Short mmCIF file of C-alpha atoms in Angstrom, two decimals:
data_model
loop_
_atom_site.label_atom_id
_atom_site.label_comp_id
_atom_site.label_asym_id
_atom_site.label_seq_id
_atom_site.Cartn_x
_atom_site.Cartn_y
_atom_site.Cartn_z
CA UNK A 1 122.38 34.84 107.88
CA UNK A 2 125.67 35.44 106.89
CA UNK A 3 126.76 36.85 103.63
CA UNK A 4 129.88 36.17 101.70
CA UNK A 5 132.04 39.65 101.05
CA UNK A 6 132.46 40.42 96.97
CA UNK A 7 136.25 40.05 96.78
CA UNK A 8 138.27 43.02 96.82
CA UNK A 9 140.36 43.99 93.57
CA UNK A 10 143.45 43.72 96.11
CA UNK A 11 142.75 40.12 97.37
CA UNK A 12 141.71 38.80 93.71
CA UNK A 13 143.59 35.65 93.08
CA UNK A 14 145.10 36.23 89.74
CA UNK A 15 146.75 33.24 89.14
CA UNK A 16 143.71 31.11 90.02
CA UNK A 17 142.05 33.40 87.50
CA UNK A 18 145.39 33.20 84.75
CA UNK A 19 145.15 29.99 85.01
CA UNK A 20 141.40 29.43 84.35
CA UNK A 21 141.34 31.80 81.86
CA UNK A 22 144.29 31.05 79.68
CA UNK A 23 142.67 28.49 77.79
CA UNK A 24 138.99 29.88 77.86
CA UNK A 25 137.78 30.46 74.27
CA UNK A 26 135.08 32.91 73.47
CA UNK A 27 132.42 32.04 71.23
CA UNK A 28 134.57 33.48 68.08
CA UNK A 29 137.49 31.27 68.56
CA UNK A 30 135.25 28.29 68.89
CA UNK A 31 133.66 29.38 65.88
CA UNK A 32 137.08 29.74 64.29
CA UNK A 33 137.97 26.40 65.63
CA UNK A 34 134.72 25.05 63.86
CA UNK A 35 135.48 26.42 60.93
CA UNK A 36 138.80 26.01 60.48
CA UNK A 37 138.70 22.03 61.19
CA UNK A 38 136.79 21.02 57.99
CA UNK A 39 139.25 23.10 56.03
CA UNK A 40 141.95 21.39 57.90
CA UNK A 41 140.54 18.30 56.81
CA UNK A 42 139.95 19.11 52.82
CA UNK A 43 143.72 20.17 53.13
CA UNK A 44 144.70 16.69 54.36
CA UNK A 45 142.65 14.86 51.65
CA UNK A 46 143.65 16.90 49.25
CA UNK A 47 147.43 16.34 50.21
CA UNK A 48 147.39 12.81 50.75
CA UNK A 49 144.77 11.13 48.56
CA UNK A 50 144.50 13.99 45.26
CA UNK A 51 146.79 13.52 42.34
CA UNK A 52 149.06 16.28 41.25
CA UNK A 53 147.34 16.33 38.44
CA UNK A 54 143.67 15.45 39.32
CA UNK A 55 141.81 18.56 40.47
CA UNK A 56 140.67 19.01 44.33
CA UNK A 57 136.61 18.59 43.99
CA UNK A 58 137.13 15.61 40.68
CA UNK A 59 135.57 13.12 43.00
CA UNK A 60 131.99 14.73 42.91
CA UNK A 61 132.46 15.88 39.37
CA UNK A 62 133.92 19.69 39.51
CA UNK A 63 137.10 20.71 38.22
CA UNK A 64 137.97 23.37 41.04
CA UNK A 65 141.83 23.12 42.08
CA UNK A 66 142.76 24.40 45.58
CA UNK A 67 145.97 25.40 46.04
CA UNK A 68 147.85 25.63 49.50
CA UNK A 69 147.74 29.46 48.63
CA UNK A 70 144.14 29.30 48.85
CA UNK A 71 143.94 27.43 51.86
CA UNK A 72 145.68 29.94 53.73
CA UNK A 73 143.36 32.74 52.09
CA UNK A 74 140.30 31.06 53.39
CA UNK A 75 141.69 30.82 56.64
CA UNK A 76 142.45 34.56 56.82
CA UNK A 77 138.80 35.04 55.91
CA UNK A 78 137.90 33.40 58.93
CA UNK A 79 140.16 35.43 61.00
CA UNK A 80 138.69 38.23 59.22
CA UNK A 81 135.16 37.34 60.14
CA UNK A 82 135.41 35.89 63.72
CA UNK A 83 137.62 38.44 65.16
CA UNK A 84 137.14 41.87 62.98
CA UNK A 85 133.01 41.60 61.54
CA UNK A 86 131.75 39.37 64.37
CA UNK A 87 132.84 41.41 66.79
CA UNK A 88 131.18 44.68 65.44
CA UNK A 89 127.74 42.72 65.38
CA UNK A 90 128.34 41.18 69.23
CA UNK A 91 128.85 45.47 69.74
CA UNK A 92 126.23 47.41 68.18
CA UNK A 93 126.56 50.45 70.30
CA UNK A 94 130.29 50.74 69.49
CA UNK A 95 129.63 49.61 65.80
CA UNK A 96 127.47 52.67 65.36
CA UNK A 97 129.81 55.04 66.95
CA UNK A 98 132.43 53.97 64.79
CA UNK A 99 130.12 53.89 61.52
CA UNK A 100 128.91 57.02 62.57
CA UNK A 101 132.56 58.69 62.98
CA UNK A 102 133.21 56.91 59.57
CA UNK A 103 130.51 57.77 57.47
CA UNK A 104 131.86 61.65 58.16
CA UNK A 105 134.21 60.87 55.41
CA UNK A 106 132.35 60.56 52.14
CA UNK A 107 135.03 59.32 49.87
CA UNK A 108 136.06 56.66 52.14
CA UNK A 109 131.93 55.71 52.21
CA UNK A 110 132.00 55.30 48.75
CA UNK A 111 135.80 53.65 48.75
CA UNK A 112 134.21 51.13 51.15
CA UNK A 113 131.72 50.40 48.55
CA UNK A 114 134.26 49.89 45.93
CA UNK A 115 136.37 47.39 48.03
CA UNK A 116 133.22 45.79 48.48
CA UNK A 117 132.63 45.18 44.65
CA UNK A 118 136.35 44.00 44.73
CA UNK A 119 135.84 41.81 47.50
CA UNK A 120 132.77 40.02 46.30
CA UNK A 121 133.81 39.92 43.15
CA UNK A 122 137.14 38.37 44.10
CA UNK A 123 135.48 35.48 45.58
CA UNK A 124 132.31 35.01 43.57
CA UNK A 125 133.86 35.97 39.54
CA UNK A 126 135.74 33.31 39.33
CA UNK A 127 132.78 31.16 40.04
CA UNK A 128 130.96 32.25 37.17
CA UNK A 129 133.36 33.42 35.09
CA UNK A 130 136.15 31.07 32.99
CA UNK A 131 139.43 31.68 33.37
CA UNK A 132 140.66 33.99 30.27
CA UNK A 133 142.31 32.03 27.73
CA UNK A 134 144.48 32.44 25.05
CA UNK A 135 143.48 32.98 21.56
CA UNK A 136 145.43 34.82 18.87
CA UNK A 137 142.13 35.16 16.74
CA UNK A 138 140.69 36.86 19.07
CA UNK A 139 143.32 39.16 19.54
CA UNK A 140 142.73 43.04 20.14
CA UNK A 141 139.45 42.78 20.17
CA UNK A 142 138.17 46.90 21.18
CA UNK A 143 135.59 47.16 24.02
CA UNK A 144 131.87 47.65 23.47
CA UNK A 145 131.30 51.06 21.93
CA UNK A 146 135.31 51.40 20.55
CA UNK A 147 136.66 50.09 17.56
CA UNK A 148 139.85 50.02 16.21
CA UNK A 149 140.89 49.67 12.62
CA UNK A 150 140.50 46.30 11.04
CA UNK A 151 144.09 45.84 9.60
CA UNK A 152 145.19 45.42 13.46
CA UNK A 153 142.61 42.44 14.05
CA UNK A 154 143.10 38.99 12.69
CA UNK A 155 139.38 38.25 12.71
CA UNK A 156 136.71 40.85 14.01
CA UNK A 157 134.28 39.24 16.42
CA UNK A 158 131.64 42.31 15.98
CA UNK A 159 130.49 44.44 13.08
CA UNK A 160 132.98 45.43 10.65
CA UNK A 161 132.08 49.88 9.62
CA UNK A 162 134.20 51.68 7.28
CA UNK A 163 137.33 49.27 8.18
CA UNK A 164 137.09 49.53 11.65
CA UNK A 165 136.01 46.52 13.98
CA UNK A 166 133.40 47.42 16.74
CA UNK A 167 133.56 46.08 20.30
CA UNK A 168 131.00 43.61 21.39
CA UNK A 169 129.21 42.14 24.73
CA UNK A 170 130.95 39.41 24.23
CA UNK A 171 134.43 40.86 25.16
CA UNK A 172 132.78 43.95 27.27
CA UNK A 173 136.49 45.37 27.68
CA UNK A 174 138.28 43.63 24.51
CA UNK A 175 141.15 41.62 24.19
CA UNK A 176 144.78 41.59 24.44
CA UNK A 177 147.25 40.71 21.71
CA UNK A 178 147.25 37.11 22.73
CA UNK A 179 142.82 37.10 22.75
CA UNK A 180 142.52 37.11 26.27
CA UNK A 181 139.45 38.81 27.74
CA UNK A 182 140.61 41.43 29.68
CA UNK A 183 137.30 41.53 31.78
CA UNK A 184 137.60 38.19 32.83
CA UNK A 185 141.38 38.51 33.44
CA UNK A 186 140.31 41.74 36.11
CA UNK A 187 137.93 39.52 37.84
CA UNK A 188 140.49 37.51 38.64
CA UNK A 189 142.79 39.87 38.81
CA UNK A 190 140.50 40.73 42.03
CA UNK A 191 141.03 37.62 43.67
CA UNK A 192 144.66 37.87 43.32
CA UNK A 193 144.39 41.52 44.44
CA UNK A 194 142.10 39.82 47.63
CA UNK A 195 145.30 36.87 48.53
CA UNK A 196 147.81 39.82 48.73
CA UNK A 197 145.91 41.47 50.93
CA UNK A 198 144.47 39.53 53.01
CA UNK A 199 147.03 36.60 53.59
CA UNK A 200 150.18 39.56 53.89
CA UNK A 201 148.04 41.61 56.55
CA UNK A 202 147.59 38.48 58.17
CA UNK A 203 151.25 37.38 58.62
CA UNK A 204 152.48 41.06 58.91
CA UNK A 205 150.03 41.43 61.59
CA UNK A 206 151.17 37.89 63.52
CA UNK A 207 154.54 38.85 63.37
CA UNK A 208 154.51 42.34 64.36
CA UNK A 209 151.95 42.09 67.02
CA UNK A 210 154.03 40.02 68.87
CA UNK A 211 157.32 41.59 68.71
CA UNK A 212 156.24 44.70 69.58
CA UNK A 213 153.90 43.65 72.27
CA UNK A 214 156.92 41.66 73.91
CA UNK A 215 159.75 43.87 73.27
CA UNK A 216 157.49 46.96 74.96
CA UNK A 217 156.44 45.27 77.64
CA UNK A 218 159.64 43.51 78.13
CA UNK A 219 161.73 45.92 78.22
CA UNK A 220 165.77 46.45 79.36
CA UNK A 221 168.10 44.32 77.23
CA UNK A 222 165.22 42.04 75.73
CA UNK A 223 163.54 45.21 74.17
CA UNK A 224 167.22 46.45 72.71
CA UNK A 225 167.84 43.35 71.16
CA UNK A 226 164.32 42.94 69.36
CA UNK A 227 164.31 46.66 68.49
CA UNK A 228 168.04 46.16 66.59
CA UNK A 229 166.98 42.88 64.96
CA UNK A 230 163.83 45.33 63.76
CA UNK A 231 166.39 47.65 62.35
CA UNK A 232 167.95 44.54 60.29
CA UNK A 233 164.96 44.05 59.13
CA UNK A 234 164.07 47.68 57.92
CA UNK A 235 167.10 48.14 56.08
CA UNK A 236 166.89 44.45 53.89
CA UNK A 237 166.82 45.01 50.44
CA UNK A 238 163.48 43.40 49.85
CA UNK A 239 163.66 43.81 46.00
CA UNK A 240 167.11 42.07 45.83
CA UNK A 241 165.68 39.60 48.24
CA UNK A 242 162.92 38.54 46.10
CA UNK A 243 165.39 38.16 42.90
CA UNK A 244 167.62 35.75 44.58
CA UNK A 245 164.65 33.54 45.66
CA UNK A 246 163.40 34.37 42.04
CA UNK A 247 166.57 33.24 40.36
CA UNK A 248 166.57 30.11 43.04
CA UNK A 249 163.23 28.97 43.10
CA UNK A 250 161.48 30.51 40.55
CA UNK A 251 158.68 33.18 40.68
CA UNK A 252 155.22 32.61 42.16
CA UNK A 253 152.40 34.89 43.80
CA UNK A 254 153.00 32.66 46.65
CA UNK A 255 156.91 33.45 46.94
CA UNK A 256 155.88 37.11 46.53
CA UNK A 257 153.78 36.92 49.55
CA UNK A 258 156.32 35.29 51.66
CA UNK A 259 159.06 37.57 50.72
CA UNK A 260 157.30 40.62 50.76
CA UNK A 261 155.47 40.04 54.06
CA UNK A 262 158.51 38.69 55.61
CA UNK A 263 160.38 41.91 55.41
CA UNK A 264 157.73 44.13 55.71
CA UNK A 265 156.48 43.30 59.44
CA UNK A 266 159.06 46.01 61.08
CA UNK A 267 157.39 49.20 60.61
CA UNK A 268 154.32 47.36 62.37
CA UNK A 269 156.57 46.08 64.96
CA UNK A 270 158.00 49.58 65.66
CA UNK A 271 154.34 51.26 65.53
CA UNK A 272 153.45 48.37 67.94
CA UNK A 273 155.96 48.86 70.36
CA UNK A 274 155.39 52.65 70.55
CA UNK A 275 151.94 52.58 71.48
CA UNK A 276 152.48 49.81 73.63
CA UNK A 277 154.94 52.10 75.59
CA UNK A 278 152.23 54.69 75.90
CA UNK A 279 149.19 52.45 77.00
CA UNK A 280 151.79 50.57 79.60
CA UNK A 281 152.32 53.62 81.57
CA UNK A 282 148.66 53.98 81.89
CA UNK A 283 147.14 53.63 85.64
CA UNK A 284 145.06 50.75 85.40
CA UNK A 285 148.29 48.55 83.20
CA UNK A 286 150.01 49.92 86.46
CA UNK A 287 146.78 48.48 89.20
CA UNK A 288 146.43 45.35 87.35
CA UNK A 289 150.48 44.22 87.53
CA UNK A 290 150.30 45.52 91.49
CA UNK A 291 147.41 43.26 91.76
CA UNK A 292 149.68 40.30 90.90
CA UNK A 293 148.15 39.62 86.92
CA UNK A 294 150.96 38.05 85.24
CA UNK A 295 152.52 38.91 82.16
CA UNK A 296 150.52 36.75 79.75
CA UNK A 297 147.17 38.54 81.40
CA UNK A 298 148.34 42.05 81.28
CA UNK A 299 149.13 41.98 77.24
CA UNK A 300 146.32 39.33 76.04
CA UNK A 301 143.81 41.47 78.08
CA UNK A 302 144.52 44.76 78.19
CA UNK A 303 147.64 45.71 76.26
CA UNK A 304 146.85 44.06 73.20
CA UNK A 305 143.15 45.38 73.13
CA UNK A 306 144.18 48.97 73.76
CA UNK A 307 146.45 49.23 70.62
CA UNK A 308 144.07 47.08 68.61
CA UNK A 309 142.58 50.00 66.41
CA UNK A 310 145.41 52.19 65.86
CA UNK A 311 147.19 48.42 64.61
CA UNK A 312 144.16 48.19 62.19
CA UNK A 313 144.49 51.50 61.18
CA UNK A 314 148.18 51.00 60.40
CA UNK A 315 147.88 47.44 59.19
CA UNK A 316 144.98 49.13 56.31
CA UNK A 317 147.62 51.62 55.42
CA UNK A 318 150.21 49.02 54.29
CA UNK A 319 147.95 47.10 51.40
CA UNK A 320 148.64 49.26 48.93
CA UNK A 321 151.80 49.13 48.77
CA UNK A 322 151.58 45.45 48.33
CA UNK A 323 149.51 45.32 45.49
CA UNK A 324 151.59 48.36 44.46
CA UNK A 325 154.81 46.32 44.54
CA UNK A 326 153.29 43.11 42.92
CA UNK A 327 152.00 45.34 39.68
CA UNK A 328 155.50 47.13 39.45
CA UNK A 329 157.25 43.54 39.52
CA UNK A 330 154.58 41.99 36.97
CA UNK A 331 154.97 45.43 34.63
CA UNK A 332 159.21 44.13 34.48
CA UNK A 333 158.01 40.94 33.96
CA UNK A 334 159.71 39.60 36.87
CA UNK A 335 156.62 37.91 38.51
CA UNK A 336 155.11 35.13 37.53
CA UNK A 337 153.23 35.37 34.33
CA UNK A 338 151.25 32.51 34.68
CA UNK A 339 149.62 34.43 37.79
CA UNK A 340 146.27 36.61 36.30
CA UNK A 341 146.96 39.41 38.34
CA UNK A 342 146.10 43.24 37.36
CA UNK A 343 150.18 44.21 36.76
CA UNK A 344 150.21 41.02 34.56
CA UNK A 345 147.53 42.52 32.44
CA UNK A 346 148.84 45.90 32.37
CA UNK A 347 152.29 44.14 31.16
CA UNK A 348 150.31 42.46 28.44
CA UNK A 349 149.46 45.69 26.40
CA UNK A 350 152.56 48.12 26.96
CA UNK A 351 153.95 47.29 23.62
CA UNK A 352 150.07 48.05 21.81
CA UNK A 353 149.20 51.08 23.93
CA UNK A 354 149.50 53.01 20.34
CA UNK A 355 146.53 51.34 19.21
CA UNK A 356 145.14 49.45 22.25
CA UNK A 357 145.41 51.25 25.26
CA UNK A 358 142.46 49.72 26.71
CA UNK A 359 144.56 46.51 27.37
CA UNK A 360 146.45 49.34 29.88
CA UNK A 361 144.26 51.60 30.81
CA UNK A 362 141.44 49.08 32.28
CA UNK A 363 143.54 47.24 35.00
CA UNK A 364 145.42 50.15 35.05
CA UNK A 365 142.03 52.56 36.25
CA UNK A 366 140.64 49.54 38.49
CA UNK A 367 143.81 49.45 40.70
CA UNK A 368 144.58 53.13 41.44
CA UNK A 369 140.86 53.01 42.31
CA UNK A 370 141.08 50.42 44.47
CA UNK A 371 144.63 51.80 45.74
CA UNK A 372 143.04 55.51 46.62
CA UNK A 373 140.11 53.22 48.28
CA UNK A 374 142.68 51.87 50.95
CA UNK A 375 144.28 55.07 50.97
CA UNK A 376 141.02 56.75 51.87
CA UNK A 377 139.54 53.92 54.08
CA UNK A 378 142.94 53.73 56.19
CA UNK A 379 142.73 57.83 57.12
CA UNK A 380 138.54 57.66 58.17
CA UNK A 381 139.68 54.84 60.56
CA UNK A 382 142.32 56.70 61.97
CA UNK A 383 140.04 59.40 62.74
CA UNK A 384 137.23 56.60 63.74
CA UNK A 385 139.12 54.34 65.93
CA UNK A 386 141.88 56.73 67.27
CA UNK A 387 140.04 60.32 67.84
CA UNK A 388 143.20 61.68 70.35
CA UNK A 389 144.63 60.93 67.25
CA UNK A 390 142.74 63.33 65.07
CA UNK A 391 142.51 66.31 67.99
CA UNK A 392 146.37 66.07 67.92
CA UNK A 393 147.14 67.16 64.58
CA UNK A 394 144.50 69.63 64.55
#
C-alpha cells in the first residue's frame, strides 16, 4: 500500500498555509476576544444609556464611575494576562528557566514583590478604601507614633501630651493641610501609578512594534523615511507639547498619557528596528523567505517573536520615567489636581515640610521604591530573557 511522502520544506505551499493561518486565533486571543466583548458592551451602555452625572453601576445600587480611562486600563490588563502571564503557564519549562535566571538577582526578587503590593493594591484599595476627602479639621493630623505640636492642628483627632497631638489608627500616615488622609490618597495614588503604566506601555509598545518591525524589514527608501519621521519624533519638545494641549484643553491624567506616550514611542521604534536588522540576517529568516513565506508570515511568526524579550526588557525600562514625569508635572502644579496621584500628594505638603514632612516624605519614599523596583526588575530581565546580552558586556 502506498504511502503519501511528508512534504518537503521546499515544496510547502506557503500561501495555502498564509492564507489559512492569517486569521487562526490561538486560545489567548480567543480568550482576549471573550473577555474583551463584555467590556465592549459595559462601554456601550455606559455611553449611550448612563447620565453624565449618574454613576456607571447606579442601576444595581453601587456608586462606582468608569471612566473611558479605565476602560482602556482594563483592556491592557487583558493584554497583560493573555499574552505576557498566560503564556508563561502554557510554558512551564521556559517559565522556570527564566524564573530561575531571575531569581539570581535578589533585589529585583524582592522589587517584584513590591510591584506586586502596588499592583494589587492598585486594583483592590480603592475597593475598600474611600476616596480621601477634604477636611480642614482634620488637617495635619501626624501619623501613628508622631505628633506634632498642637498650635499647628485645628482639632487633634488622638491624645493631646504636653501640647503635642499624637497620631492615631485612624489616619495611619496623617493628614495634609486640607485633612486628607494621606494613606488613602497613596492607595490610590497606586492605581494612578498602575494606568500610567500599563495603558503608556501598551500604546508605546503598539506603536513602536510596528514601525520598527516594518521599517527593518522593509527596508531601502521605506526604512529611510520611517527612520527620519522617528528622528522628528525624538527631538519634539514633549514638555512644551503637553503645555499647549494644557493651555488648550485643559489638564487631565488622560491627556498626560496621550501626550506623553505619543512622543515617547521612538526610542522603542529605533531599539525595534535594530534588533530586527540583526534577527533578519539570521539563516532560517533567510530559508523561510526562499521558501516563498510572505511578508506578513515572516514578521508575525518569526521576526516579531525573536525580538519579543529584549522589547519587554526595553519596554520595563521606560515606566519610570513616566511616573517620573507625571510627579515632576504634579510637584509644578501643572497636572491636574483633581487627579490623586503620588506627585499630587507630594505637591500638597511642600509648603508644611517644616512641620509636616510626612505629607512629603510618604508618597515621596513609596515612589522611588517603586521607581528602583522597575529599575531593578528591567536589568534581571535583560540578563533573563537576553543572556548574549549579558556575556557581551562582560
Amino acid at each position: 500500500m502506498a504511502t503519501k511522502k511528508p512534504e518537503q520544506f521546499d515544496r510547502v505551499d506557503w500561501s495555502e498555509l498564509s492564507e489559512s493561518g492569517r486569521f487562526d486565533l490561538s486560545i489567548n486571543s480567543i480568550g482576549m476576544l471573550v473577555a474583551t466583548l463584555p467590556l465592549a458592551l459595559l462601554w456601550l451602555y455606559d455611553y449611550q444609556f448612563v447620565g453624565e452625572r449618574e454613576a456607571t453601576f447606579q442601576a444595581i445600587g453601587l456608586s462606582r464611575n468608569l471612566d473611558p480611562l479605565d476602560y482602556f486600563f482594563v483592556f491592557t490588563l487583558f493584554l497583560f494576562f493573555f499574552y505576557l502571564i498566560l503564556p508563561l503557564y502554557q510554558n512551564p519549562r521556559m517559565t522556570r528557566y527564566y524564573w530561575k535566571e531571575f531569581r539570581r538577582n535578589r533585589p529585583a526578587v524582592v522589587s517584584l514583590g513590591w510591584l506586586g503590593i502596588v499592583f494589587v493594591g492598585g486594583l483592590i484599595g480603592p475597593l475598600l478604601i474611600s476616596a480621601p476627602e477634604q477636611s480642614i479639621l482634620t488637617g495635619h493630623q501626624p501619623p501613628v507614633f508622631l505628633s506634632i505640636d498642637e498650635a499647628n492642628v485645628a482639632n487633634c483627632v488622638g491624645e493631646v501630651v504636653n501640647g503635642r497631638c499624637q497620631g492615631t489608627w485612624q489616619h495611619p500616615l496623617g493628614t495634609t493641610r486640607g485633612g486628607k488622609d494621606v494613606f488613602a490618597g497613596i492607595v490610590y495614588g497606586m492605581t494612578i501609578s498602575m494606568q500610567i503604566a500599563f495603558i503608556t506601555t501598551t500604546i508605546v509598545a503598539a506603536i513602536g512594534i510596528t514601525f520598527g518591525t516594518v521599517s527593518a524589514y522593509a527596508g531601502g527608501w521605506v526604512d529611510e523615511v520611517m527612520m527620519r519621521f522617528v528622528d522628528i519624533i525624538l527631538s519634539f519638545p514633549t514638555f512644551l507639547m503637553f503645555l499647549l494641549i494644557l493651555y488648550i484643553y485643559g489638564a487631565g491624567l488622560g491627556m498626560f498619557i496621550l501626550v506623553f506616550s505619543a512622543f515617547a514611542w521612538g526610542g522603542t521604534a529605533r531599539y525595534v528596528r535594530s534588533k530586527s536588522l540583526s534577527v533578519s540576517e539570521e539563516e532560517f529568516i533567510k530559508a523561510t523567505r526562499i521558501s516563498g513565506a510572505s511578508t506578513y508570515r515572516v514578521v508575525r511568526k518569526h521576526v516579531v517573536p525573536n525580538v519579543a524579550s529584549s522589547i519587554i526588557t526595553q519596554l520595563t525600562l521606560l515606566i519610570p520615567g513616566f511616573l517620573l514625569a507625571e510627579a515632576q508635572l504634579a510637584f509644578l502644579g501643572i497636572g491636574d489636581s483633581a487627579v490623586p496621584s503620588w506627585g499630587q500628594l507630594i505637591s500638597a505638603g511642600r509648603s508644611d515640610l517644616a512641620f509636616a514632612p510626612w505629607i512629603v516624605l510618604s508618597p515621596g519614599i513609596v515612589l522611588f521604591l517603586t521607581i528602583l523596583a522597575f529599575n531593578f526588575i528591567g536589568d534581571a530581565l535583560l540578563d533573563a530573557l537576553n543572556p548574549e546580552a549579558e556575556a557581551e558586556s562582560a
